[in-house]
Tab-separated table of C-alpha atoms in Angstrom:
chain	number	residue	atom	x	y	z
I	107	UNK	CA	-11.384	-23.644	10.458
I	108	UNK	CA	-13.584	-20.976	9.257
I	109	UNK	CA	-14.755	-21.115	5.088
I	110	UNK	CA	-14.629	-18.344	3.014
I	111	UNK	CA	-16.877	-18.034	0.182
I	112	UNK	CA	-15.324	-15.818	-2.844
I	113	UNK	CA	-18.095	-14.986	-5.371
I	114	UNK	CA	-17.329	-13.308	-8.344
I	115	UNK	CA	-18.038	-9.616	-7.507
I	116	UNK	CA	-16.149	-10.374	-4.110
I	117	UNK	CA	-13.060	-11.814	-6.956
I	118	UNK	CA	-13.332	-8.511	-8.590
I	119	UNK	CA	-12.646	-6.452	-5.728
I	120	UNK	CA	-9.806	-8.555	-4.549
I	121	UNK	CA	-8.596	-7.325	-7.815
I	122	UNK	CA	-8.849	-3.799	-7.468
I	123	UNK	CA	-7.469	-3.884	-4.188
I	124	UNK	CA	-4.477	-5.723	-5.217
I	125	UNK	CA	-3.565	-2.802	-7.650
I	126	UNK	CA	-4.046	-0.144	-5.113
I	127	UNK	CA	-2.513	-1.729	-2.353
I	128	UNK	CA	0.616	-0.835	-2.831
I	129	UNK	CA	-0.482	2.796	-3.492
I	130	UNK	CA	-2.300	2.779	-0.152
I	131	UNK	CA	0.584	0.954	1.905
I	132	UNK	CA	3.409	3.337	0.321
I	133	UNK	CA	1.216	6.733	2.725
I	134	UNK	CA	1.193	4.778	5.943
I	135	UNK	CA	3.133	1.240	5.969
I	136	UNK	CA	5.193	2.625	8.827
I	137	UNK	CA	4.733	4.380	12.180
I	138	UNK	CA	8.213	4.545	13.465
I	139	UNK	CA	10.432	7.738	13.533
I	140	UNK	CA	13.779	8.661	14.547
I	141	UNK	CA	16.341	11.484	14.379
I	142	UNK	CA	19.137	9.264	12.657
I	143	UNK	CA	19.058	11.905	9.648
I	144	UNK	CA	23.089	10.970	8.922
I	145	UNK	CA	22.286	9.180	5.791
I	146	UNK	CA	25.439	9.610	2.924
I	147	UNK	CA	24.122	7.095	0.712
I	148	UNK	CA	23.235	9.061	-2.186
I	149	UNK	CA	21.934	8.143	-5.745
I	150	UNK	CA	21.345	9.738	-9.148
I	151	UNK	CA	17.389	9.777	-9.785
I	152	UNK	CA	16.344	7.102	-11.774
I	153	UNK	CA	15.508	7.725	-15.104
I	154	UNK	CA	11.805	9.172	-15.428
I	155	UNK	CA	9.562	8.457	-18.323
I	156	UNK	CA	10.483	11.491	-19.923
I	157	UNK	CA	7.928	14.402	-18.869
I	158	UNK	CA	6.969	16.240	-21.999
I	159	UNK	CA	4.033	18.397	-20.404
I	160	UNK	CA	1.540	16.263	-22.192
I	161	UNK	CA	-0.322	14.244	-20.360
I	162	UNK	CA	-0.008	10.424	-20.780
I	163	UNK	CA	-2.409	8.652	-22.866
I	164	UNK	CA	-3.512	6.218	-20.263
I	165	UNK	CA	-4.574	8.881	-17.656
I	166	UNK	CA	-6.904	10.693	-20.190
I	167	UNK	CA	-9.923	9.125	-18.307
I	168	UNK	CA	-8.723	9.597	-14.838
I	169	UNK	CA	-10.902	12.199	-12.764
I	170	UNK	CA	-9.043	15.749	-11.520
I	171	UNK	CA	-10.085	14.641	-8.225
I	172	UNK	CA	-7.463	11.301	-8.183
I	173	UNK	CA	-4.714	11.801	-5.712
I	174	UNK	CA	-2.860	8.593	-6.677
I	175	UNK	CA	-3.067	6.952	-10.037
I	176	UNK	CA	-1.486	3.389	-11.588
I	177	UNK	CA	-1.185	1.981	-14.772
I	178	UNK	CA	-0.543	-1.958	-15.503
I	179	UNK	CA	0.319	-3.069	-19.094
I	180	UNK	CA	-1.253	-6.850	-17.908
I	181	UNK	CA	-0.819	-8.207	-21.378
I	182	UNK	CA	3.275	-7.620	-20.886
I	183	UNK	CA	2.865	-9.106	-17.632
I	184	UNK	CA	0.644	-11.627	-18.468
I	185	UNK	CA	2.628	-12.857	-21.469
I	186	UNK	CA	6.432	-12.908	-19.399
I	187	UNK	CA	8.314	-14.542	-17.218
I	188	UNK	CA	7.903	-11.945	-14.108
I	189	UNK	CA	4.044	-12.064	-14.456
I	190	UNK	CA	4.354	-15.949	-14.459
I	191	UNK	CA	7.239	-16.124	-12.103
I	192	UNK	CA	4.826	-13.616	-9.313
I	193	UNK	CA	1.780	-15.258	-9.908
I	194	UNK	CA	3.350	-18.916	-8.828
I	195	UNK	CA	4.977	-17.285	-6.104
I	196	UNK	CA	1.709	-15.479	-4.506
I	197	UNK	CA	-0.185	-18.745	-5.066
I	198	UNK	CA	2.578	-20.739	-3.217
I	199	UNK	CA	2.591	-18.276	-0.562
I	200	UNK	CA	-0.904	-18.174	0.021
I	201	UNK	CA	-1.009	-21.745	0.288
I	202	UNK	CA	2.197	-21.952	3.029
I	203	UNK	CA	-0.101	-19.229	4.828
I	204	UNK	CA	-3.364	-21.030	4.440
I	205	UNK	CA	-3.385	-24.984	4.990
I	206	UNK	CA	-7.203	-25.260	3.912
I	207	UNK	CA	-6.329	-23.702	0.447
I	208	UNK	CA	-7.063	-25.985	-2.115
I	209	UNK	CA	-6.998	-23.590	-4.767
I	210	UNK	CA	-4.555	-23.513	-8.344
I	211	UNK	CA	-1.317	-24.176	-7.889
I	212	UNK	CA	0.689	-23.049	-11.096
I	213	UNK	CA	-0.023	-20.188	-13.626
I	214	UNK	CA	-1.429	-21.840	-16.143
I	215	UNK	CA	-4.058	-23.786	-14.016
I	216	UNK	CA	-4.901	-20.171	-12.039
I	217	UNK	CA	-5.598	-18.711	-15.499
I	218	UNK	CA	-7.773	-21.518	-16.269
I	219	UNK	CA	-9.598	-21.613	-13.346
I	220	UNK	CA	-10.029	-17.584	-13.852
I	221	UNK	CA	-11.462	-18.344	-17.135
I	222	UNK	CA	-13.907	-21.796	-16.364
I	223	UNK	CA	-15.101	-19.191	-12.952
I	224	UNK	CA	-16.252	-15.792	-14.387
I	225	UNK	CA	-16.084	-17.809	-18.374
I	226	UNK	CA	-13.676	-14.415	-19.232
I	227	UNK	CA	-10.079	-15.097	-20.671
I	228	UNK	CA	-7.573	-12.975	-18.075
I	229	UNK	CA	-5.307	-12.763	-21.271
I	230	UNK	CA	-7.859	-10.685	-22.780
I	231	UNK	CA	-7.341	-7.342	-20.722
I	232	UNK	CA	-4.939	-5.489	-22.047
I	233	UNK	CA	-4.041	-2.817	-19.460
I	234	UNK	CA	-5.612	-1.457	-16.448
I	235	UNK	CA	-5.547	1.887	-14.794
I	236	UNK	CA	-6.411	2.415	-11.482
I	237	UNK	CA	-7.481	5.594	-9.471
I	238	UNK	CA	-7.608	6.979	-6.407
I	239	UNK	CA	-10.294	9.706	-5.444
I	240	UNK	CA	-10.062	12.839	-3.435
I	241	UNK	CA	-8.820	12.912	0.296
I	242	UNK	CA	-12.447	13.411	1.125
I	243	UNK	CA	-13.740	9.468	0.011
I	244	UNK	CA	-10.687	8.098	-1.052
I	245	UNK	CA	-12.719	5.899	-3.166
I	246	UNK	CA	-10.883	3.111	-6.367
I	247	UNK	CA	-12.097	3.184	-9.345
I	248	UNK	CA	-10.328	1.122	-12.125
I	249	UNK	CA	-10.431	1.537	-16.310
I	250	UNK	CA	-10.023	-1.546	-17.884
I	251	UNK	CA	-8.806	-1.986	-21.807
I	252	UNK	CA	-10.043	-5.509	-22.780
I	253	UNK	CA	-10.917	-7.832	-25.961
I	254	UNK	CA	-14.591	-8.559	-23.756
I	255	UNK	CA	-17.793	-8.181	-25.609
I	256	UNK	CA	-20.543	-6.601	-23.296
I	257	UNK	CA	-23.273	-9.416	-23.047
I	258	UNK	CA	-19.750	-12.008	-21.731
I	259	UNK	CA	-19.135	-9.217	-18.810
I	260	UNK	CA	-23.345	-9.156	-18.404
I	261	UNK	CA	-23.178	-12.515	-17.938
I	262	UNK	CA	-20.468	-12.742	-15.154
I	263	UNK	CA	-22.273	-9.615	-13.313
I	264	UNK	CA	-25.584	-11.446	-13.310
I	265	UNK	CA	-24.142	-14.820	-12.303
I	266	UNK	CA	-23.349	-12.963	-8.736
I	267	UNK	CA	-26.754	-11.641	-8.363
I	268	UNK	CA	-29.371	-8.621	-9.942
I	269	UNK	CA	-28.119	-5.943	-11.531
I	270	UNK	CA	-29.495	-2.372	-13.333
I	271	UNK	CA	-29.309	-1.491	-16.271
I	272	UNK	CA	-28.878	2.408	-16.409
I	273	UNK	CA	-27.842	5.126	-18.923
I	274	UNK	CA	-25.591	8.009	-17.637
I	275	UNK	CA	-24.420	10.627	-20.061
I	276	UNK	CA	-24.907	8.181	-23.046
I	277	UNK	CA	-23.081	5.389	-21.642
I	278	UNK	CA	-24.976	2.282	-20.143
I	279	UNK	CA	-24.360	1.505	-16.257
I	280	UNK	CA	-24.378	-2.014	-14.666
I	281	UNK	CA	-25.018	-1.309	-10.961
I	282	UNK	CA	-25.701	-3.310	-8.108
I	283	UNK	CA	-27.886	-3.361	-4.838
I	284	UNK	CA	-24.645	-2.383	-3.209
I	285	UNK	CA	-23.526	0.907	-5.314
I	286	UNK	CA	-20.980	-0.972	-7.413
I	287	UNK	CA	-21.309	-0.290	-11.141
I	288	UNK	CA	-19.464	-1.428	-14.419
I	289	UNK	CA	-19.923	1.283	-17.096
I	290	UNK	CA	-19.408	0.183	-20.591
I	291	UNK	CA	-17.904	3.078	-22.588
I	292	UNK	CA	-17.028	1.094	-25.550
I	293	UNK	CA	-14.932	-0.616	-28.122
I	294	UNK	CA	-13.793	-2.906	-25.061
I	295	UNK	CA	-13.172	-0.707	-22.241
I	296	UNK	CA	-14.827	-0.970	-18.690
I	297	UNK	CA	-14.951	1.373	-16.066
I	298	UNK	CA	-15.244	-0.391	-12.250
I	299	UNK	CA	-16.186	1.628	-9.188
I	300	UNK	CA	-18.667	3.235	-6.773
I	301	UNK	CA	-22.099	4.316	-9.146
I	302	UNK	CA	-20.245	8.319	-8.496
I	303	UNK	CA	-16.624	7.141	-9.407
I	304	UNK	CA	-17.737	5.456	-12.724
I	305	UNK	CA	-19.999	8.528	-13.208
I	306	UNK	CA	-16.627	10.966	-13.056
I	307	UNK	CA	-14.766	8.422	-15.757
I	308	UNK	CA	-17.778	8.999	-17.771
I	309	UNK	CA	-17.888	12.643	-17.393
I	310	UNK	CA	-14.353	12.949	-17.840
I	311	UNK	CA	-14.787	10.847	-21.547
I	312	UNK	CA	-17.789	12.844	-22.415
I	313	UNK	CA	-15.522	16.217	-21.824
I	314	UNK	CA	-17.618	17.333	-19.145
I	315	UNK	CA	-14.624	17.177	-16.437
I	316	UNK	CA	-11.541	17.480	-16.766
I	317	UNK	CA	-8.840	14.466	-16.532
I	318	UNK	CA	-6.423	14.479	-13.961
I	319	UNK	CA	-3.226	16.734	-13.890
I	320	UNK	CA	-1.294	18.717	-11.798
I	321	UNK	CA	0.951	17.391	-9.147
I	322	UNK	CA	-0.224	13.652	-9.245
I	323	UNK	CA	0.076	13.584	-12.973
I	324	UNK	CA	3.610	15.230	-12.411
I	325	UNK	CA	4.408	12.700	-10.385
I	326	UNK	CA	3.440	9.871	-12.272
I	327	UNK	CA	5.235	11.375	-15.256
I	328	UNK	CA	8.485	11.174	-13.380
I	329	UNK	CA	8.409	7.274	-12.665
I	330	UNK	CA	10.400	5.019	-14.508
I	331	UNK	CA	8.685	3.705	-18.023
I	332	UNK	CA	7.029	0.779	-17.903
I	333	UNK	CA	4.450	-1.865	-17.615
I	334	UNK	CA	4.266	-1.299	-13.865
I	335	UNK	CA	4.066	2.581	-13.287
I	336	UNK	CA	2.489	4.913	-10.769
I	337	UNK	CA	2.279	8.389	-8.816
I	338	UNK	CA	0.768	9.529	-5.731
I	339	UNK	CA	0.026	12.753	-3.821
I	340	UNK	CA	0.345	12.595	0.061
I	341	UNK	CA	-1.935	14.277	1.907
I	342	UNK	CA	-1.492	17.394	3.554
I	343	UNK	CA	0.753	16.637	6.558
I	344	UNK	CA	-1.963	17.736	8.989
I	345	UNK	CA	-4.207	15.024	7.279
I	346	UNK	CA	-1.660	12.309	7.101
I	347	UNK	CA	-2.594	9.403	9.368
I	348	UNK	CA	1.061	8.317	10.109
I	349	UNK	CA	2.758	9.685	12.965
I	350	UNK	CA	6.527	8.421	12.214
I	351	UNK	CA	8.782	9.080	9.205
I	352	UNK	CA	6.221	8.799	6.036
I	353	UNK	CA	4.608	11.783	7.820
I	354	UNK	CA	7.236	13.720	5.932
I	355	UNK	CA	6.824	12.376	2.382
I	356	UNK	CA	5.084	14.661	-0.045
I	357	UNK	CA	5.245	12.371	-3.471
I	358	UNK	CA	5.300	8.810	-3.995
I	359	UNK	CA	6.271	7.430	-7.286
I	360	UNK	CA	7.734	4.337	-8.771
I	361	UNK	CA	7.353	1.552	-10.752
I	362	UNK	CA	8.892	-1.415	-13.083
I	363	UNK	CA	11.266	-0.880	-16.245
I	364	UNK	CA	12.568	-3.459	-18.082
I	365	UNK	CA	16.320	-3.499	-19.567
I	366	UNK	CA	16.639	-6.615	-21.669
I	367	UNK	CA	16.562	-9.771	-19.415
I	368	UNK	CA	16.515	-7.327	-16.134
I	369	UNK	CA	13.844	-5.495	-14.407
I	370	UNK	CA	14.052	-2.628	-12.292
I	371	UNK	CA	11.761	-2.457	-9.624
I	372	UNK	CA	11.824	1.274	-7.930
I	373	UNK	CA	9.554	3.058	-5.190
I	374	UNK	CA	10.614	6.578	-4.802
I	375	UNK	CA	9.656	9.048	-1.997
I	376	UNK	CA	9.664	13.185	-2.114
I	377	UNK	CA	9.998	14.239	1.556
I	378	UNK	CA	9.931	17.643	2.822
I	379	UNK	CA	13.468	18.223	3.406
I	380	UNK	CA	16.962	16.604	3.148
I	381	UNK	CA	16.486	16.366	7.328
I	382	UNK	CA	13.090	14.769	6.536
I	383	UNK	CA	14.624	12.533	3.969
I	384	UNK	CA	17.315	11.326	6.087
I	385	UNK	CA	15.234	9.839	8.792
I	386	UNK	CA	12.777	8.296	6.089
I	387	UNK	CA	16.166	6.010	4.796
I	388	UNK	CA	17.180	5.049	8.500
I	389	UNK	CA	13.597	4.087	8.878
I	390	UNK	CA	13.351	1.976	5.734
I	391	UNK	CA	16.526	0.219	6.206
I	392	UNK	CA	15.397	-1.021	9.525
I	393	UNK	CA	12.204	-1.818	8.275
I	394	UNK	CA	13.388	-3.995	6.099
I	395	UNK	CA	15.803	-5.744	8.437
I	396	UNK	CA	13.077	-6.240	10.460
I	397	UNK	CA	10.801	-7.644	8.278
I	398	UNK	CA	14.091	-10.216	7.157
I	399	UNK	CA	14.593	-11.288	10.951
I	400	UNK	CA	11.134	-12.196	11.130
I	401	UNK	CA	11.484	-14.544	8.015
I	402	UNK	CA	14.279	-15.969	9.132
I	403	UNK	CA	13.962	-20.221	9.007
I	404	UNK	CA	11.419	-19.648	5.879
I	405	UNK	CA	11.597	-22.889	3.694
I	406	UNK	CA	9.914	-24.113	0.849
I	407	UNK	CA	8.048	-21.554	-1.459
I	408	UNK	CA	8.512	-18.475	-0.117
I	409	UNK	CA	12.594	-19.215	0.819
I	410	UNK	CA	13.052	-17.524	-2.822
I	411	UNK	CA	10.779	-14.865	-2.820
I	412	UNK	CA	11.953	-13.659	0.865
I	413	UNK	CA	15.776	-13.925	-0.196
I	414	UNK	CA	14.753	-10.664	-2.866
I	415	UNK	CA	14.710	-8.973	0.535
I	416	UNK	CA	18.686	-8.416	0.590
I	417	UNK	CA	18.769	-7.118	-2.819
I	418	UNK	CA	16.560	-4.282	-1.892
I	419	UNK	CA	18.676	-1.204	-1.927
I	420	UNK	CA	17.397	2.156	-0.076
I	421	UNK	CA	19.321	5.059	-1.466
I	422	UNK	CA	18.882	8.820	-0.499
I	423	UNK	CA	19.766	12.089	-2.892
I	424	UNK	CA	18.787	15.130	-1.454
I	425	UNK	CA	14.768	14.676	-0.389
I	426	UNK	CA	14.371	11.789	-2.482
I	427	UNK	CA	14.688	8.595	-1.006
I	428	UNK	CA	14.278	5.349	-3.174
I	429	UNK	CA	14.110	1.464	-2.870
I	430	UNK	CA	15.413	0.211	-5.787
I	431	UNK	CA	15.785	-3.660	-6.634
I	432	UNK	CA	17.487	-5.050	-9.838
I	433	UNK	CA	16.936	-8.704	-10.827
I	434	UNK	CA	15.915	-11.439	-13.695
I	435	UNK	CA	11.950	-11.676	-14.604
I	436	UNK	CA	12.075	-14.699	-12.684
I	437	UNK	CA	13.627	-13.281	-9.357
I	438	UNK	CA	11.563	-9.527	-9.744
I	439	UNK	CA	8.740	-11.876	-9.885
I	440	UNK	CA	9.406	-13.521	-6.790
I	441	UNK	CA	9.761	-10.269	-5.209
I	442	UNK	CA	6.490	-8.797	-6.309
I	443	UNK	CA	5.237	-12.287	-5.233
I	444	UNK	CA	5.646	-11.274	-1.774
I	445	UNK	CA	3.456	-8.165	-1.972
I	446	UNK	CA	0.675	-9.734	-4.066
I	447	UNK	CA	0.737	-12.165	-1.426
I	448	UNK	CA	0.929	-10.108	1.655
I	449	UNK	CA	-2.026	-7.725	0.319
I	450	UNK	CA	-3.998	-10.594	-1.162
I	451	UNK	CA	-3.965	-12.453	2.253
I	452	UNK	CA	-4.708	-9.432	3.845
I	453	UNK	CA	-7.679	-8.355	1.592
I	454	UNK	CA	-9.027	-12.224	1.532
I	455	UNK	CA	-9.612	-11.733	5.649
I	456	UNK	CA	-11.602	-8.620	5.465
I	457	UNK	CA	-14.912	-9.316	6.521
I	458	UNK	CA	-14.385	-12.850	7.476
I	459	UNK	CA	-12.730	-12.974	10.386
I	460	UNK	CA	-12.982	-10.340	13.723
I	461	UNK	CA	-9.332	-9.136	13.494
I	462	UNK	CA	-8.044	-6.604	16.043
I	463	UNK	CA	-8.709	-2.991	15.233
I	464	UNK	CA	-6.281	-0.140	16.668
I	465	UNK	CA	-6.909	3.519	17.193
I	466	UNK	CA	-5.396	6.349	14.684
I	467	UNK	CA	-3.548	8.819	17.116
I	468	UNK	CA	-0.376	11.194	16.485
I	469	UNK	CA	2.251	11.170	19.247
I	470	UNK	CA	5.004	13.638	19.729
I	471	UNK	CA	8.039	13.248	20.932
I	472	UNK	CA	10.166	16.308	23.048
I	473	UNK	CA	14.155	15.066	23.459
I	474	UNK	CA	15.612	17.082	26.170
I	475	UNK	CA	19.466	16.176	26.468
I	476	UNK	CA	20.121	17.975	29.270
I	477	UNK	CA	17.120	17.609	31.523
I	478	UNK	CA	17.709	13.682	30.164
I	479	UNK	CA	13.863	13.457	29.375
I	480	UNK	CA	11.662	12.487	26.629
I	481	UNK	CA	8.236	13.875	26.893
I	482	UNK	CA	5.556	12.075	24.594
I	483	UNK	CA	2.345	14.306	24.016
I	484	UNK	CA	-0.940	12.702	22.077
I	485	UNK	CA	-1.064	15.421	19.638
I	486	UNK	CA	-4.342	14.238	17.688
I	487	UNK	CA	-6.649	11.739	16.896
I	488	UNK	CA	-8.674	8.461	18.887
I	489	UNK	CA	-8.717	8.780	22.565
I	490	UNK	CA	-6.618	5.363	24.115
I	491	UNK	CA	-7.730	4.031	27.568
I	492	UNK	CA	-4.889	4.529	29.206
I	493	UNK	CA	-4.558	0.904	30.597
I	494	UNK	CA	-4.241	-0.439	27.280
I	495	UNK	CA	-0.922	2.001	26.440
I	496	UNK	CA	2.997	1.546	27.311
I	497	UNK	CA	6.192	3.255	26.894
I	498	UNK	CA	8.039	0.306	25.857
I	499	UNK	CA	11.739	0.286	24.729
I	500	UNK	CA	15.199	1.425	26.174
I	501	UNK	CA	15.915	4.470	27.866
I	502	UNK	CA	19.612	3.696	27.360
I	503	UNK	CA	19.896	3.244	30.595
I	504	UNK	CA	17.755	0.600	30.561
I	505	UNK	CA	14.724	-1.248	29.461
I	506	UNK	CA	11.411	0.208	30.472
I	507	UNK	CA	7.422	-0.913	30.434
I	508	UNK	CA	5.356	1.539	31.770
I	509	UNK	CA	1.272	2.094	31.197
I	510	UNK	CA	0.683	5.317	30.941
I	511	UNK	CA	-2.301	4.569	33.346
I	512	UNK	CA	-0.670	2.378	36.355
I	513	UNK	CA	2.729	4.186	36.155
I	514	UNK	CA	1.844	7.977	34.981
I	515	UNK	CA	-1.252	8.185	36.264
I	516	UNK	CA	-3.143	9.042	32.958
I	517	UNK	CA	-6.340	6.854	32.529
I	518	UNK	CA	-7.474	8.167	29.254
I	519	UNK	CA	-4.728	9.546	26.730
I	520	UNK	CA	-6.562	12.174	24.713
I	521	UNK	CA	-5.338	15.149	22.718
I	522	UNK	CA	-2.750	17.570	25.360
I	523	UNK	CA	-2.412	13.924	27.241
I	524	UNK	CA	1.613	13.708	27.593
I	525	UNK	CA	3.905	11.767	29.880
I	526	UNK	CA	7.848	11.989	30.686
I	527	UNK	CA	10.771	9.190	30.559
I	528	UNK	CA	13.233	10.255	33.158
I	529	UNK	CA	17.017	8.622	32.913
I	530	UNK	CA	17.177	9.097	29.430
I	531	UNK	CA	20.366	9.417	26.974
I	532	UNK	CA	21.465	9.530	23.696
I	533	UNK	CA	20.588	5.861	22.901
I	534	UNK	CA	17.208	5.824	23.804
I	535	UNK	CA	14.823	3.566	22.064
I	536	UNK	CA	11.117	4.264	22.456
I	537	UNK	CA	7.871	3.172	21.188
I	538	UNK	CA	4.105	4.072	22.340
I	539	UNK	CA	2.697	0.234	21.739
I	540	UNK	CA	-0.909	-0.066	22.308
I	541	UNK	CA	-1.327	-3.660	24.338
I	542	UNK	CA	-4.900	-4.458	25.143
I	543	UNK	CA	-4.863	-7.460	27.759
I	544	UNK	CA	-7.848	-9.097	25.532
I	545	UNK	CA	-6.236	-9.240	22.377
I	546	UNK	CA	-3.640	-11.164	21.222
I	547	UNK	CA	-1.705	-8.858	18.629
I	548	UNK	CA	-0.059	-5.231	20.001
I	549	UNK	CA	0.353	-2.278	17.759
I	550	UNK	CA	3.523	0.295	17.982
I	551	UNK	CA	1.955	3.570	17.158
I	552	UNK	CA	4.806	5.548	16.886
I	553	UNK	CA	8.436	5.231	18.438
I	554	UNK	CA	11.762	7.841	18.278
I	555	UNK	CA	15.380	7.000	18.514
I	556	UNK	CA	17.926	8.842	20.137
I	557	UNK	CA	20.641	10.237	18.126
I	558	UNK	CA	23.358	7.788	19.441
I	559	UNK	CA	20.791	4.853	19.066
């Protein structure tokens, strides 16, 4: 069983990359498509936080460069029973996942052991607000609001190794051997980042740059209220890395609102078109039922958390589609347990263990009905070796396997690369899975549905 070592500087970026993760995941959790746009479930918008022109408060020391942007109120969190209620669940999780963890096992204990660690209270940050950079470096950078004198967060950066003290525009820079830097710009706030993303905040505070605004500020405006809340600008579509249904999304916004003893947890997504729109919602729904049917026979801890699943709702109005979940603290906590959990888990294996890597490649797929073909062309991106890729799936007539090398005849699947199904109807089923015979995990990198399917 392999050991991990988590320092504290490796702790802190866990932490950024838990409140970005679900930013990231929302532009390219999915690769499958279809052309199942008959969607009549339809949905009033929910209720935005009430766009005014003005930009909120909180994003005042964003960069214009951020694409996506977040806000956390943690002290709400913190202080309530969904915080509590999540943070028991992810550690319970984690531990079902991990035998060797031997880790905190209740909230109050995972505080404490946050505290006796880095010697930091995590009751003392108030908020956070995280950023992400241009499409260019797509780099995090995070703005803390805390109660932490300086020479308490010197001391936790030195206990992980040297640091330099620096002065940039006034403002004294922490950095580290490996371009990390904490910039102190005052009265208890922190920025967190690359040496050029804390920079930017800086700039941005000093009035040298302006803040963020336009579309992504737009979009965050138009998320629900509340101590969960964030916006994010897709790419351009020719620049978007997934092939299937997300391709079409433009905006993604969302976020948690509270209503007395309920809380609201909502994910909303622009697409293109009401076409567009209508695939995304077929897409989701069968994501989702998926991801249930491969959770079936959970027990113990996560049994709770994975129930959340069927309250889930995925509603469509127009070119907005939205997940929407309504619960207690206690069971929106659960929920948001299982996300902490999945992206914690996933961010605690970077670098530790040699976990398979797939290509990035666009596929398109051609439906013709009356020749009864389906044509899949490699449109862009990594070259495959064509022994490694299959047209798995159902043709309708049947099921099919074929490598694109042994049965087509193409060796290495490159841009213009493109193969035909033959036999095909209205119920076909098809996915282009990557299946390397030295690696134990396959990847579907994209798939299409026939309109009867």
């Amino acid at each position: 069983m392999m050991t991990r070592s988590y320092t504290r500087r490796r702790a802190l970026r866990i932490g950024s990359a838990g409140i970005v993760g679900c930013l990231a995941g929302c532009t390219g959790l999915l690769n499958g498509d279809d052309n199942d746009s008959e969607n009549d479930d339809t949905t009033p918008s929910t209720e935005d936080g009430g766009n005014n022109g003005e930009r909120p408060p909180e994003l005042g020391v964003v960069p214009g460069s951020a694409t996506a942007v977040a806000h956390v109120d943690a002290a709400a969190l913190l202080d309530g029973p969904v915080g509590e209620s999540a943070i028991e669940g992810a550690l319970s999780s984690v531990a079902t996942q991990q035998p060797s963890y031997d880790g905190p096992e209740s909230y109050d204990a995972a505080l404490d052991t946050i505290e006796t660690e880095f010697g930091l209270d995590p009751q003392g940050i108030s908020s956070v607000t995280a950023f992400v950079g241009d499409q260019s470096s797509e780099e995090i950078g995070i703005v803390a609001e805390t109660d932490y004198d300086e020479p308490d967060v010197l001391d936790v950066l030195q206990a992980d190794g040297s640091v330099s003290k620096e002065t940039y525009g006034g403002v004294t820079i922490y950095t580290d051997p490996g371009d990390s830097a904490v910039g102190v710009l005052g009265d208890g706030q922190y920025a967190a980042g690359p040496v050029g993303v804390v920079e930017s905040v800086i700039d941005v505070t000093n009035g040298e740059k302006d803040a963020a605004g336009g579309d992504v500020v737009t979009t965050y405006e138009d998320a629900p209220s509340g101590p969960i809340r964030f916006g994010a600008v897709v790419p351009d579509e020719g620049d978007r890395q997934s092939a299937g249904a997300l391709a079409a999304v433009e905006t993604v916004r969302g976020g948690m609102s509270a209503d007395g003893d309920q809380r609201r947890l909502v994910v909303e997504m622009e697409a293109t078109d009401t076409d567009a729109a209508g695939r995304l919602t077929t897409t989701l729904e069968r994501g989702l039922s998926e991801l249930q049917s491969r959770m079936e026979g959970e027990s113990g801890p996560l049994a709770d958390a994975l129930a959340q699943l069927d309250a889930v709702d995925v509603q469509r109005d127009g070119a907005t589609v939205s997940m929407v979940h309504s619960a207690s603290a206690e069971e929106a906590g659960n929920l948001m347990a299982v996300a902490v959990a999945v992206v914690g888990t996933f961010v605690l294996d970077l670098g530790e263990s040699q976990a398979a890597t797939y290509p990035r490649a666009s596929f398109a797929f051609d439906y013709d009905a009356g020749a009864e073909t389906v044509t899949i062309t490699h449109q862009s991106g990594d070259a495959i070796d064509g022994s490694n890729l299959y047209v798995r799936g159902t043709t309708g007539n049947g099921t099919i396997n074929a490598q694109w090398a042994g049965d087509y005849g193409v060796s290495e699947v490159m841009a213009g690369s493109r193969v035909t199904v033959q036999n095909v109807t209205d119920s076909f089923e098809l996915r282009v899975v990557r299946d390397p015979a030295d690696q134990e995990q396959s990847a579907v990198l994209a798939a299409m549905s026939g309109p009867e399917a």
